[in-house]
Amino acid sequence: MSKWPIGVFASVDAGLGVHFDVVKDLGIPSIQLHTPHRDNRNEQTATEFLAKCADAGVTITCVFGGFEGESYADIETTARTVGLVPEDTRAERLQEMKEISDFARLLGVDAVGLHIGFVPEDTQSDSYRNLIDVTRELLDHVKANEQNVHLETGQETADHLLHFIADVDRDNLYINFDPANMILYGTGEPIEALRKVGQHVRSIHCKDATWAAADRRGQDWGAEVALGDGDVGMETYLRTLQDIGYDGPLTIEREIPEDPVQQKADIGKAVSLLESLRSQILS
Ligand code: MG
């Protein structure tokens, strides 16, 4: 693929991400894929989906894991339910994430992504130490599948994420950088964060958001908005990606599954914006 191919988050079955028809209609050449439901993680699904991708000229660049019981209703609920951090479900989700990695291998994809959850702030705590062990176990499994893990950003500050990656100390742990999440979760100014973590970034989301009120950041969500309408600053974002030497796909994420018509319109607009900025910046 040439530098900065446009991408979009898509799904095999119902749920998060856009329907594959949208990918085809908009002529988007790459996708990140939300993992299908457990029953559909099999060879037949993989073969059929790969045929669809080949037919449409689409490359799958990363498969994202997600788990039953996760809720992004508000920041507190997200902290309690998302990723490998919640201790009650940690072991079973580790097992499921390994299965997702195996499914990604069937698709020939060399990266699996996830929201690991809110990494505990106390690095001396048992929960933090155990999370390091669980992450290493996942990384070893993923490595046997010749894959890397990309951690989605936003649920911790850039500094804490760097600390965690250093503590895990494995050579196949990287970052999927999402600038809007830094704003939504109130975890830091996204461009500054991108500069800090840049050397670990292997995939990214193009998503936009506006900040919560200054005295409520980190407690109330910011608002996700169409690309270009928020506080990220898309031109600065792309120029910063250029500065850190990022060559991978520009994967648009627009999660408004309740309004597929608006979602498709927003993604179409995002494609135009990114293509125009890309030609300015790379010329
Ligand atoms: Mg994202």
PDB file of C-alpha atoms and ligand atoms in Angstrom:
ATOM      1  CA  MET A   1       0.000   0.000   0.000  1.00  0.00           C
ATOM      2  CA  SER A   2       1.124   3.548  -0.644  1.00  0.00           C
ATOM      3  CA  LYS A   3       1.578   5.945   2.262  1.00  0.00           C
ATOM      4  CA  TRP A   4      -1.535   6.918   4.267  1.00  0.00           C
ATOM      5  CA  PRO A   5      -4.231   4.867   2.504  1.00  0.00           C
ATOM      6  CA  ILE A   6      -7.693   5.834   3.715  1.00  0.00           C
ATOM      7  CA  GLY A   7      -9.346   3.306   5.985  1.00  0.00           C
ATOM      8  CA  VAL A   8     -12.506   2.850   7.974  1.00  0.00           C
ATOM      9  CA  PHE A   9     -13.607   0.750  10.917  1.00  0.00           C
ATOM     10  CA  ALA A  10     -15.909  -2.014   9.631  1.00  0.00           C
ATOM     11  CA  SER A  11     -17.564  -5.193  10.861  1.00  0.00           C
ATOM     12  CA  VAL A  12     -18.340  -8.676   9.545  1.00  0.00           C
ATOM     13  CA  ASP A  13     -21.660  -8.975  11.328  1.00  0.00           C
ATOM     14  CA  ALA A  14     -23.955  -6.531  13.103  1.00  0.00           C
ATOM     15  CA  GLY A  15     -22.591  -4.193  15.734  1.00  0.00           C
ATOM     16  CA  LEU A  16     -19.863  -1.592  15.740  1.00  0.00           C
ATOM     17  CA  GLY A  17     -18.276  -0.224  12.609  1.00  0.00           C
ATOM     18  CA  VAL A  18     -19.776   0.479   9.206  1.00  0.00           C
ATOM     19  CA  HIS A  19     -21.438  -2.094   6.999  1.00  0.00           C
ATOM     20  CA  PHE A  20     -19.179  -3.474   4.275  1.00  0.00           C
ATOM     21  CA  ASP A  21     -21.392  -1.934   1.575  1.00  0.00           C
ATOM     22  CA  VAL A  22     -20.330   1.514   2.785  1.00  0.00           C
ATOM     23  CA  VAL A  23     -16.671   0.552   2.360  1.00  0.00           C
ATOM     24  CA  LYS A  24     -17.391  -0.573  -1.197  1.00  0.00           C
ATOM     25  CA  ASP A  25     -19.611   2.380  -2.126  1.00  0.00           C
ATOM     26  CA  LEU A  26     -17.022   4.904  -0.933  1.00  0.00           C
ATOM     27  CA  GLY A  27     -14.138   3.020  -2.576  1.00  0.00           C
ATOM     28  CA  ILE A  28     -12.149   2.847   0.665  1.00  0.00           C
ATOM     29  CA  PRO A  29      -9.036   0.647   0.235  1.00  0.00           C
ATOM     30  CA  SER A  30      -8.360  -0.484   3.823  1.00  0.00           C
ATOM     31  CA  ILE A  31     -10.296  -1.431   6.932  1.00  0.00           C
ATOM     32  CA  GLN A  32      -9.818  -2.204  10.554  1.00  0.00           C
ATOM     33  CA  LEU A  33     -12.240  -4.903  11.572  1.00  0.00           C
ATOM     34  CA  HIS A  34     -14.285  -5.246  14.750  1.00  0.00           C
ATOM     35  CA  THR A  35     -14.086  -8.873  15.727  1.00  0.00           C
ATOM     36  CA  PRO A  36     -17.248 -10.778  14.821  1.00  0.00           C
ATOM     37  CA  HIS A  37     -19.332 -12.557  17.445  1.00  0.00           C
ATOM     38  CA  ARG A  38     -17.769 -15.673  18.868  1.00  0.00           C
ATOM     39  CA  ASP A  39     -19.944 -18.024  16.759  1.00  0.00           C
ATOM     40  CA  ASN A  40     -18.658 -16.368  13.585  1.00  0.00           C
ATOM     41  CA  ARG A  41     -14.954 -16.583  14.408  1.00  0.00           C
ATOM     42  CA  ASN A  42     -14.250 -19.546  12.170  1.00  0.00           C
ATOM     43  CA  GLU A  43     -12.557 -20.526   8.955  1.00  0.00           C
ATOM     44  CA  GLN A  44     -15.708 -20.255   6.867  1.00  0.00           C
ATOM     45  CA  THR A  45     -16.396 -16.655   7.980  1.00  0.00           C
ATOM     46  CA  ALA A  46     -12.762 -15.749   7.341  1.00  0.00           C
ATOM     47  CA  THR A  47     -12.725 -17.297   3.857  1.00  0.00           C
ATOM     48  CA  GLU A  48     -15.995 -15.638   2.836  1.00  0.00           C
ATOM     49  CA  PHE A  49     -14.994 -12.255   4.214  1.00  0.00           C
ATOM     50  CA  LEU A  50     -11.574 -12.392   2.550  1.00  0.00           C
ATOM     51  CA  ALA A  51     -13.279 -13.113  -0.773  1.00  0.00           C
ATOM     52  CA  LYS A  52     -15.477 -10.026  -0.306  1.00  0.00           C
ATOM     53  CA  CYS A  53     -12.392  -7.932   0.497  1.00  0.00           C
ATOM     54  CA  ALA A  54     -10.479  -9.240  -2.513  1.00  0.00           C
ATOM     55  CA  ASP A  55     -13.452  -8.492  -4.735  1.00  0.00           C
ATOM     56  CA  ALA A  56     -13.634  -4.892  -3.456  1.00  0.00           C
ATOM     57  CA  GLY A  57      -9.843  -4.356  -3.383  1.00  0.00           C
ATOM     58  CA  VAL A  58      -9.853  -3.939   0.393  1.00  0.00           C
ATOM     59  CA  THR A  59      -6.987  -4.802   2.763  1.00  0.00           C
ATOM     60  CA  ILE A  60      -7.668  -5.613   6.436  1.00  0.00           C
ATOM     61  CA  THR A  61      -5.002  -3.907   8.548  1.00  0.00           C
ATOM     62  CA  CYS A  62      -6.005  -4.734  12.137  1.00  0.00           C
ATOM     63  CA  VAL A  63      -8.637  -6.805  13.976  1.00  0.00           C
ATOM     64  CA  PHE A  64     -10.040  -5.193  17.129  1.00  0.00           C
ATOM     65  CA  GLY A  65     -11.193  -7.235  20.082  1.00  0.00           C
ATOM     66  CA  GLY A  66     -14.234  -6.434  22.173  1.00  0.00           C
ATOM     67  CA  PHE A  67     -16.043  -8.302  24.910  1.00  0.00           C
ATOM     68  CA  GLU A  68     -19.529  -9.085  26.116  1.00  0.00           C
ATOM     69  CA  GLY A  69     -20.432  -6.893  29.086  1.00  0.00           C
ATOM     70  CA  GLU A  70     -18.449  -3.826  28.008  1.00  0.00           C
ATOM     71  CA  SER A  71     -20.312  -0.545  28.264  1.00  0.00           C
ATOM     72  CA  TYR A  72     -19.233   2.963  27.296  1.00  0.00           C
ATOM     73  CA  ALA A  73     -22.331   4.534  28.906  1.00  0.00           C
ATOM     74  CA  ASP A  74     -20.223   6.986  30.901  1.00  0.00           C
ATOM     75  CA  ILE A  75     -16.574   7.221  31.957  1.00  0.00           C
ATOM     76  CA  GLU A  76     -17.113   5.501  35.309  1.00  0.00           C
ATOM     77  CA  THR A  77     -18.960   2.567  33.654  1.00  0.00           C
ATOM     78  CA  THR A  78     -16.267   2.313  30.990  1.00  0.00           C
ATOM     79  CA  ALA A  79     -13.594   2.059  33.686  1.00  0.00           C
ATOM     80  CA  ARG A  80     -15.570  -0.679  35.416  1.00  0.00           C
ATOM     81  CA  THR A  81     -16.429  -2.786  32.346  1.00  0.00           C
ATOM     82  CA  VAL A  82     -13.950  -2.352  29.495  1.00  0.00           C
ATOM     83  CA  GLY A  83     -10.976  -4.454  28.480  1.00  0.00           C
ATOM     84  CA  LEU A  84      -8.648  -6.729  30.427  1.00  0.00           C
ATOM     85  CA  VAL A  85      -8.507  -4.461  33.476  1.00  0.00           C
ATOM     86  CA  PRO A  86     -11.725  -5.564  35.275  1.00  0.00           C
ATOM     87  CA  GLU A  87     -10.491  -8.378  37.488  1.00  0.00           C
ATOM     88  CA  ASP A  88     -13.623 -10.578  37.547  1.00  0.00           C
ATOM     89  CA  THR A  89     -13.475 -11.161  33.796  1.00  0.00           C
ATOM     90  CA  ARG A  90      -9.720 -10.837  33.232  1.00  0.00           C
ATOM     91  CA  ALA A  91      -8.946 -14.536  32.791  1.00  0.00           C
ATOM     92  CA  GLU A  92     -11.853 -15.303  30.470  1.00  0.00           C
ATOM     93  CA  ARG A  93     -11.236 -12.198  28.358  1.00  0.00           C
ATOM     94  CA  LEU A  94      -7.555 -13.084  28.049  1.00  0.00           C
ATOM     95  CA  GLN A  95      -8.662 -16.436  26.642  1.00  0.00           C
ATOM     96  CA  GLU A  96     -11.121 -14.744  24.288  1.00  0.00           C
ATOM     97  CA  MET A  97      -8.499 -12.261  23.084  1.00  0.00           C
ATOM     98  CA  LYS A  98      -6.257 -15.205  22.204  1.00  0.00           C
ATOM     99  CA  GLU A  99      -9.135 -16.642  20.152  1.00  0.00           C
ATOM    100  CA  ILE A 100      -9.549 -13.277  18.409  1.00  0.00           C
ATOM    101  CA  SER A 101      -5.845 -13.363  17.559  1.00  0.00           C
ATOM    102  CA  ASP A 102      -6.326 -16.852  16.088  1.00  0.00           C
ATOM    103  CA  PHE A 103      -9.247 -15.548  14.011  1.00  0.00           C
ATOM    104  CA  ALA A 104      -7.122 -12.612  12.806  1.00  0.00           C
ATOM    105  CA  ARG A 105      -4.510 -15.126  11.724  1.00  0.00           C
ATOM    106  CA  LEU A 106      -7.129 -16.879   9.582  1.00  0.00           C
ATOM    107  CA  LEU A 107      -7.636 -13.486   7.911  1.00  0.00           C
ATOM    108  CA  GLY A 108      -3.888 -13.093   7.406  1.00  0.00           C
ATOM    109  CA  VAL A 109      -3.827  -9.964   9.599  1.00  0.00           C
ATOM    110  CA  ASP A 110      -0.688  -9.187  11.601  1.00  0.00           C
ATOM    111  CA  ALA A 111      -2.150  -6.818  14.206  1.00  0.00           C
ATOM    112  CA  VAL A 112      -4.842  -7.147  16.861  1.00  0.00           C
ATOM    113  CA  GLY A 113      -6.079  -4.099  18.735  1.00  0.00           C
ATOM    114  CA  LEU A 114      -7.982  -3.527  21.933  1.00  0.00           C
ATOM    115  CA  HIS A 115      -8.959  -1.143  24.658  1.00  0.00           C
ATOM    116  CA  ILE A 116      -7.080  -2.794  27.499  1.00  0.00           C
ATOM    117  CA  GLY A 117      -9.099  -0.713  29.977  1.00  0.00           C
ATOM    118  CA  PHE A 118      -8.086   1.903  32.516  1.00  0.00           C
ATOM    119  CA  VAL A 119      -4.580   0.760  33.494  1.00  0.00           C
ATOM    120  CA  PRO A 120      -4.389   1.017  37.318  1.00  0.00           C
ATOM    121  CA  GLU A 121      -2.510   4.141  38.391  1.00  0.00           C
ATOM    122  CA  ASP A 122      -0.763   2.466  41.316  1.00  0.00           C
ATOM    123  CA  THR A 123       2.094   0.609  39.631  1.00  0.00           C
ATOM    124  CA  GLN A 124       2.884  -1.210  42.902  1.00  0.00           C
ATOM    125  CA  SER A 125      -0.637  -2.657  43.184  1.00  0.00           C
ATOM    126  CA  ASP A 126      -1.374  -6.365  42.677  1.00  0.00           C
ATOM    127  CA  SER A 127      -3.898  -5.448  39.991  1.00  0.00           C
ATOM    128  CA  TYR A 128      -1.219  -3.600  37.979  1.00  0.00           C
ATOM    129  CA  ARG A 129       1.384  -6.362  38.403  1.00  0.00           C
ATOM    130  CA  ASN A 130      -1.151  -8.990  37.352  1.00  0.00           C
ATOM    131  CA  LEU A 131      -2.192  -6.915  34.336  1.00  0.00           C
ATOM    132  CA  ILE A 132       1.453  -6.904  33.230  1.00  0.00           C
ATOM    133  CA  ASP A 133       1.535 -10.722  33.471  1.00  0.00           C
ATOM    134  CA  VAL A 134      -1.742 -11.112  31.580  1.00  0.00           C
ATOM    135  CA  THR A 135      -0.581  -8.715  28.856  1.00  0.00           C
ATOM    136  CA  ARG A 136       2.660 -10.659  28.461  1.00  0.00           C
ATOM    137  CA  GLU A 137       0.751 -13.911  28.176  1.00  0.00           C
ATOM    138  CA  LEU A 138      -1.414 -12.375  25.448  1.00  0.00           C
ATOM    139  CA  LEU A 139       1.636 -10.980  23.647  1.00  0.00           C
ATOM    140  CA  ASP A 140       3.337 -14.373  23.663  1.00  0.00           C
ATOM    141  CA  HIS A 141       0.261 -16.006  22.137  1.00  0.00           C
ATOM    142  CA  VAL A 142      -0.038 -13.237  19.553  1.00  0.00           C
ATOM    143  CA  LYS A 143       3.644 -13.528  18.693  1.00  0.00           C
ATOM    144  CA  ALA A 144       3.197 -17.223  17.900  1.00  0.00           C
ATOM    145  CA  ASN A 145       0.587 -16.003  15.376  1.00  0.00           C
ATOM    146  CA  GLU A 146       3.218 -13.574  13.992  1.00  0.00           C
ATOM    147  CA  GLN A 147       1.191 -10.588  15.167  1.00  0.00           C
ATOM    148  CA  ASN A 148       1.531  -7.442  17.239  1.00  0.00           C
ATOM    149  CA  VAL A 149      -0.912  -5.973  19.754  1.00  0.00           C
ATOM    150  CA  HIS A 150      -1.982  -2.346  19.305  1.00  0.00           C
ATOM    151  CA  LEU A 151      -3.334  -0.667  22.437  1.00  0.00           C
ATOM    152  CA  GLU A 152      -6.054   1.892  21.798  1.00  0.00           C
ATOM    153  CA  THR A 153      -5.269   5.200  23.509  1.00  0.00           C
ATOM    154  CA  GLY A 154      -7.396   7.466  25.639  1.00  0.00           C
ATOM    155  CA  GLN A 155      -8.096   5.706  28.895  1.00  0.00           C
ATOM    156  CA  GLU A 156      -4.832   6.823  30.428  1.00  0.00           C
ATOM    157  CA  THR A 157      -2.414   9.675  29.908  1.00  0.00           C
ATOM    158  CA  ALA A 158       0.406   9.349  27.373  1.00  0.00           C
ATOM    159  CA  ASP A 159       2.940   9.165  30.228  1.00  0.00           C
ATOM    160  CA  HIS A 160       1.118   6.354  32.006  1.00  0.00           C
ATOM    161  CA  LEU A 161       0.745   4.403  28.764  1.00  0.00           C
ATOM    162  CA  LEU A 162       4.493   4.742  28.118  1.00  0.00           C
ATOM    163  CA  HIS A 163       5.191   3.553  31.649  1.00  0.00           C
ATOM    164  CA  PHE A 164       2.953   0.514  31.139  1.00  0.00           C
ATOM    165  CA  ILE A 165       4.546  -0.396  27.794  1.00  0.00           C
ATOM    166  CA  ALA A 166       8.004  -0.150  29.352  1.00  0.00           C
ATOM    167  CA  ASP A 167       6.944  -2.352  32.286  1.00  0.00           C
ATOM    168  CA  VAL A 168       5.454  -5.003  29.969  1.00  0.00           C
ATOM    169  CA  ASP A 169       8.782  -5.017  28.136  1.00  0.00           C
ATOM    170  CA  ARG A 170       7.871  -7.037  25.030  1.00  0.00           C
ATOM    171  CA  ASP A 171       8.781  -6.286  21.410  1.00  0.00           C
ATOM    172  CA  ASN A 172       5.293  -6.779  19.945  1.00  0.00           C
ATOM    173  CA  LEU A 173       3.315  -4.231  21.969  1.00  0.00           C
ATOM    174  CA  TYR A 174       2.428  -1.030  20.103  1.00  0.00           C
ATOM    175  CA  ILE A 175      -0.162   1.754  20.076  1.00  0.00           C
ATOM    176  CA  ASN A 176      -3.273   2.503  18.034  1.00  0.00           C
ATOM    177  CA  PHE A 177      -3.467   6.265  18.523  1.00  0.00           C
ATOM    178  CA  ASP A 178      -6.927   7.827  18.731  1.00  0.00           C
ATOM    179  CA  PRO A 179      -6.732  11.612  19.169  1.00  0.00           C
ATOM    180  CA  ALA A 180     -10.448  12.017  19.887  1.00  0.00           C
ATOM    181  CA  ASN A 181     -10.282   9.595  22.802  1.00  0.00           C
ATOM    182  CA  MET A 182      -7.730  11.811  24.562  1.00  0.00           C
ATOM    183  CA  ILE A 183     -10.371  14.576  24.388  1.00  0.00           C
ATOM    184  CA  LEU A 184     -13.386  12.367  25.157  1.00  0.00           C
ATOM    185  CA  TYR A 185     -11.758  10.873  28.261  1.00  0.00           C
ATOM    186  CA  GLY A 186     -10.021  14.136  29.178  1.00  0.00           C
ATOM    187  CA  THR A 187      -6.618  12.412  29.385  1.00  0.00           C
ATOM    188  CA  GLY A 188      -4.536  15.024  27.612  1.00  0.00           C
ATOM    189  CA  GLU A 189      -4.006  17.299  24.648  1.00  0.00           C
ATOM    190  CA  PRO A 190      -3.890  14.883  21.678  1.00  0.00           C
ATOM    191  CA  ILE A 191      -1.108  16.388  19.590  1.00  0.00           C
ATOM    192  CA  GLU A 192       1.238  16.623  22.569  1.00  0.00           C
ATOM    193  CA  ALA A 193       0.327  13.026  23.468  1.00  0.00           C
ATOM    194  CA  LEU A 194       1.024  11.848  19.909  1.00  0.00           C
ATOM    195  CA  ARG A 195       4.478  13.425  19.996  1.00  0.00           C
ATOM    196  CA  LYS A 196       5.225  11.643  23.274  1.00  0.00           C
ATOM    197  CA  VAL A 197       4.124   8.165  22.213  1.00  0.00           C
ATOM    198  CA  GLY A 198       4.980   8.543  18.498  1.00  0.00           C
ATOM    199  CA  GLN A 199       7.712   5.912  18.322  1.00  0.00           C
ATOM    200  CA  HIS A 200       5.241   3.224  19.461  1.00  0.00           C
ATOM    201  CA  VAL A 201       2.400   4.144  17.071  1.00  0.00           C
ATOM    202  CA  ARG A 202       1.639   1.482  14.441  1.00  0.00           C
ATOM    203  CA  SER A 203      -1.976   2.343  13.603  1.00  0.00           C
ATOM    204  CA  ILE A 204      -4.269   5.307  14.156  1.00  0.00           C
ATOM    205  CA  HIS A 205      -7.867   6.457  14.163  1.00  0.00           C
ATOM    206  CA  CYS A 206      -9.112   9.571  12.448  1.00  0.00           C
ATOM    207  CA  LYS A 207     -11.851  10.619  14.826  1.00  0.00           C
ATOM    208  CA  ASP A 208     -12.838  14.020  16.203  1.00  0.00           C
ATOM    209  CA  ALA A 209     -14.378  15.262  19.431  1.00  0.00           C
ATOM    210  CA  THR A 210     -15.049  18.330  21.534  1.00  0.00           C
ATOM    211  CA  TRP A 211     -13.915  18.637  25.164  1.00  0.00           C
ATOM    212  CA  ALA A 212     -16.216  18.388  28.169  1.00  0.00           C
ATOM    213  CA  ALA A 213     -16.498  21.586  30.257  1.00  0.00           C
ATOM    214  CA  ALA A 214     -13.082  22.452  31.743  1.00  0.00           C
ATOM    215  CA  ASP A 215     -14.105  21.581  35.309  1.00  0.00           C
ATOM    216  CA  ARG A 216     -15.669  18.246  34.259  1.00  0.00           C
ATOM    217  CA  ARG A 217     -12.911  16.719  32.104  1.00  0.00           C
ATOM    218  CA  GLY A 218     -12.200  13.118  33.026  1.00  0.00           C
ATOM    219  CA  GLN A 219     -15.611  12.898  34.716  1.00  0.00           C
ATOM    220  CA  ASP A 220     -18.020  13.686  31.861  1.00  0.00           C
ATOM    221  CA  TRP A 221     -17.573  12.566  28.276  1.00  0.00           C
ATOM    222  CA  GLY A 222     -16.571  15.044  25.649  1.00  0.00           C
ATOM    223  CA  ALA A 223     -18.694  14.748  22.489  1.00  0.00           C
ATOM    224  CA  GLU A 224     -17.726  12.726  19.418  1.00  0.00           C
ATOM    225  CA  VAL A 225     -18.377  14.767  16.262  1.00  0.00           C
ATOM    226  CA  ALA A 226     -17.819  14.422  12.508  1.00  0.00           C
ATOM    227  CA  LEU A 227     -14.186  14.628  11.381  1.00  0.00           C
ATOM    228  CA  GLY A 228     -13.067  18.245  11.083  1.00  0.00           C
ATOM    229  CA  ASP A 229     -15.813  19.594  13.352  1.00  0.00           C
ATOM    230  CA  GLY A 230     -14.039  18.968  16.667  1.00  0.00           C
ATOM    231  CA  ASP A 231     -11.037  20.110  18.697  1.00  0.00           C
ATOM    232  CA  VAL A 232      -8.371  17.711  17.330  1.00  0.00           C
ATOM    233  CA  GLY A 233      -7.306  19.903  14.400  1.00  0.00           C
ATOM    234  CA  MET A 234      -6.975  17.476  11.487  1.00  0.00           C
ATOM    235  CA  GLU A 235      -4.266  19.332   9.598  1.00  0.00           C
ATOM    236  CA  THR A 236      -2.057  19.545  12.687  1.00  0.00           C
ATOM    237  CA  TYR A 237      -2.810  15.891  13.433  1.00  0.00           C
ATOM    238  CA  LEU A 238      -1.700  14.751   9.974  1.00  0.00           C
ATOM    239  CA  ARG A 239       1.369  16.992  10.016  1.00  0.00           C
ATOM    240  CA  THR A 240       2.320  15.493  13.371  1.00  0.00           C
ATOM    241  CA  LEU A 241       1.869  11.972  11.962  1.00  0.00           C
ATOM    242  CA  GLN A 242       4.222  13.031   9.175  1.00  0.00           C
ATOM    243  CA  ASP A 243       6.728  14.326  11.772  1.00  0.00           C
ATOM    244  CA  ILE A 244       6.746  11.077  13.739  1.00  0.00           C
ATOM    245  CA  GLY A 245       7.264   9.063  10.539  1.00  0.00           C
ATOM    246  CA  TYR A 246       3.878   7.332  10.485  1.00  0.00           C
ATOM    247  CA  ASP A 247       3.157   5.774   7.062  1.00  0.00           C
ATOM    248  CA  GLY A 248       0.181   3.490   7.811  1.00  0.00           C
ATOM    249  CA  PRO A 249      -3.514   3.818   7.079  1.00  0.00           C
ATOM    250  CA  LEU A 250      -5.705   6.767   8.087  1.00  0.00           C
ATOM    251  CA  THR A 251      -8.580   4.791   9.577  1.00  0.00           C
ATOM    252  CA  ILE A 252     -11.786   6.777  10.033  1.00  0.00           C
ATOM    253  CA  GLU A 253     -13.849   5.889  13.081  1.00  0.00           C
ATOM    254  CA  ARG A 254     -17.359   7.286  13.332  1.00  0.00           C
ATOM    255  CA  GLU A 255     -19.485   5.432  15.838  1.00  0.00           C
ATOM    256  CA  ILE A 256     -23.090   6.471  15.292  1.00  0.00           C
ATOM    257  CA  PRO A 257     -24.588   3.057  14.406  1.00  0.00           C
ATOM    258  CA  GLU A 258     -28.039   4.356  15.384  1.00  0.00           C
ATOM    259  CA  ASP A 259     -27.969   6.630  12.317  1.00  0.00           C
ATOM    260  CA  PRO A 260     -26.415   4.758   9.367  1.00  0.00           C
ATOM    261  CA  VAL A 261     -27.405   7.445   6.842  1.00  0.00           C
ATOM    262  CA  GLN A 262     -25.648  10.203   8.782  1.00  0.00           C
ATOM    263  CA  GLN A 263     -22.740   7.844   9.485  1.00  0.00           C
ATOM    264  CA  LYS A 264     -22.182   7.222   5.776  1.00  0.00           C
ATOM    265  CA  ALA A 265     -22.459  10.943   4.997  1.00  0.00           C
ATOM    266  CA  ASP A 266     -19.946  11.812   7.734  1.00  0.00           C
ATOM    267  CA  ILE A 267     -17.532   9.137   6.530  1.00  0.00           C
ATOM    268  CA  GLY A 268     -17.817  10.387   2.946  1.00  0.00           C
ATOM    269  CA  LYS A 269     -16.988  13.900   4.159  1.00  0.00           C
ATOM    270  CA  ALA A 270     -14.087  12.553   6.220  1.00  0.00           C
ATOM    271  CA  VAL A 271     -12.644  10.756   3.182  1.00  0.00           C
ATOM    272  CA  SER A 272     -12.691  14.032   1.187  1.00  0.00           C
ATOM    273  CA  LEU A 273     -11.100  15.989   4.023  1.00  0.00           C
ATOM    274  CA  LEU A 274      -8.330  13.423   4.527  1.00  0.00           C
ATOM    275  CA  GLU A 275      -7.624  13.101   0.793  1.00  0.00           C
ATOM    276  CA  SER A 276      -7.336  16.856   0.465  1.00  0.00           C
ATOM    277  CA  LEU A 277      -5.042  17.225   3.508  1.00  0.00           C
ATOM    278  CA  ARG A 278      -2.971  14.247   2.392  1.00  0.00           C
ATOM    279  CA  SER A 279      -2.304  15.731  -1.024  1.00  0.00           C
ATOM    280  CA  GLN A 280      -1.342  19.093   0.533  1.00  0.00           C
ATOM    281  CA  ILE A 281       0.974  17.576   3.116  1.00  0.00           C
ATOM    282  CA  LEU A 282       2.632  14.893   0.999  1.00  0.00           C
ATOM    283  CA  SER A 283       3.136  17.037  -2.119  1.00  0.00           C
TER     284      SER A 283
HETATM  285 MG    MG B   1     -10.718   4.611  18.374  1.00  0.00          MG
END
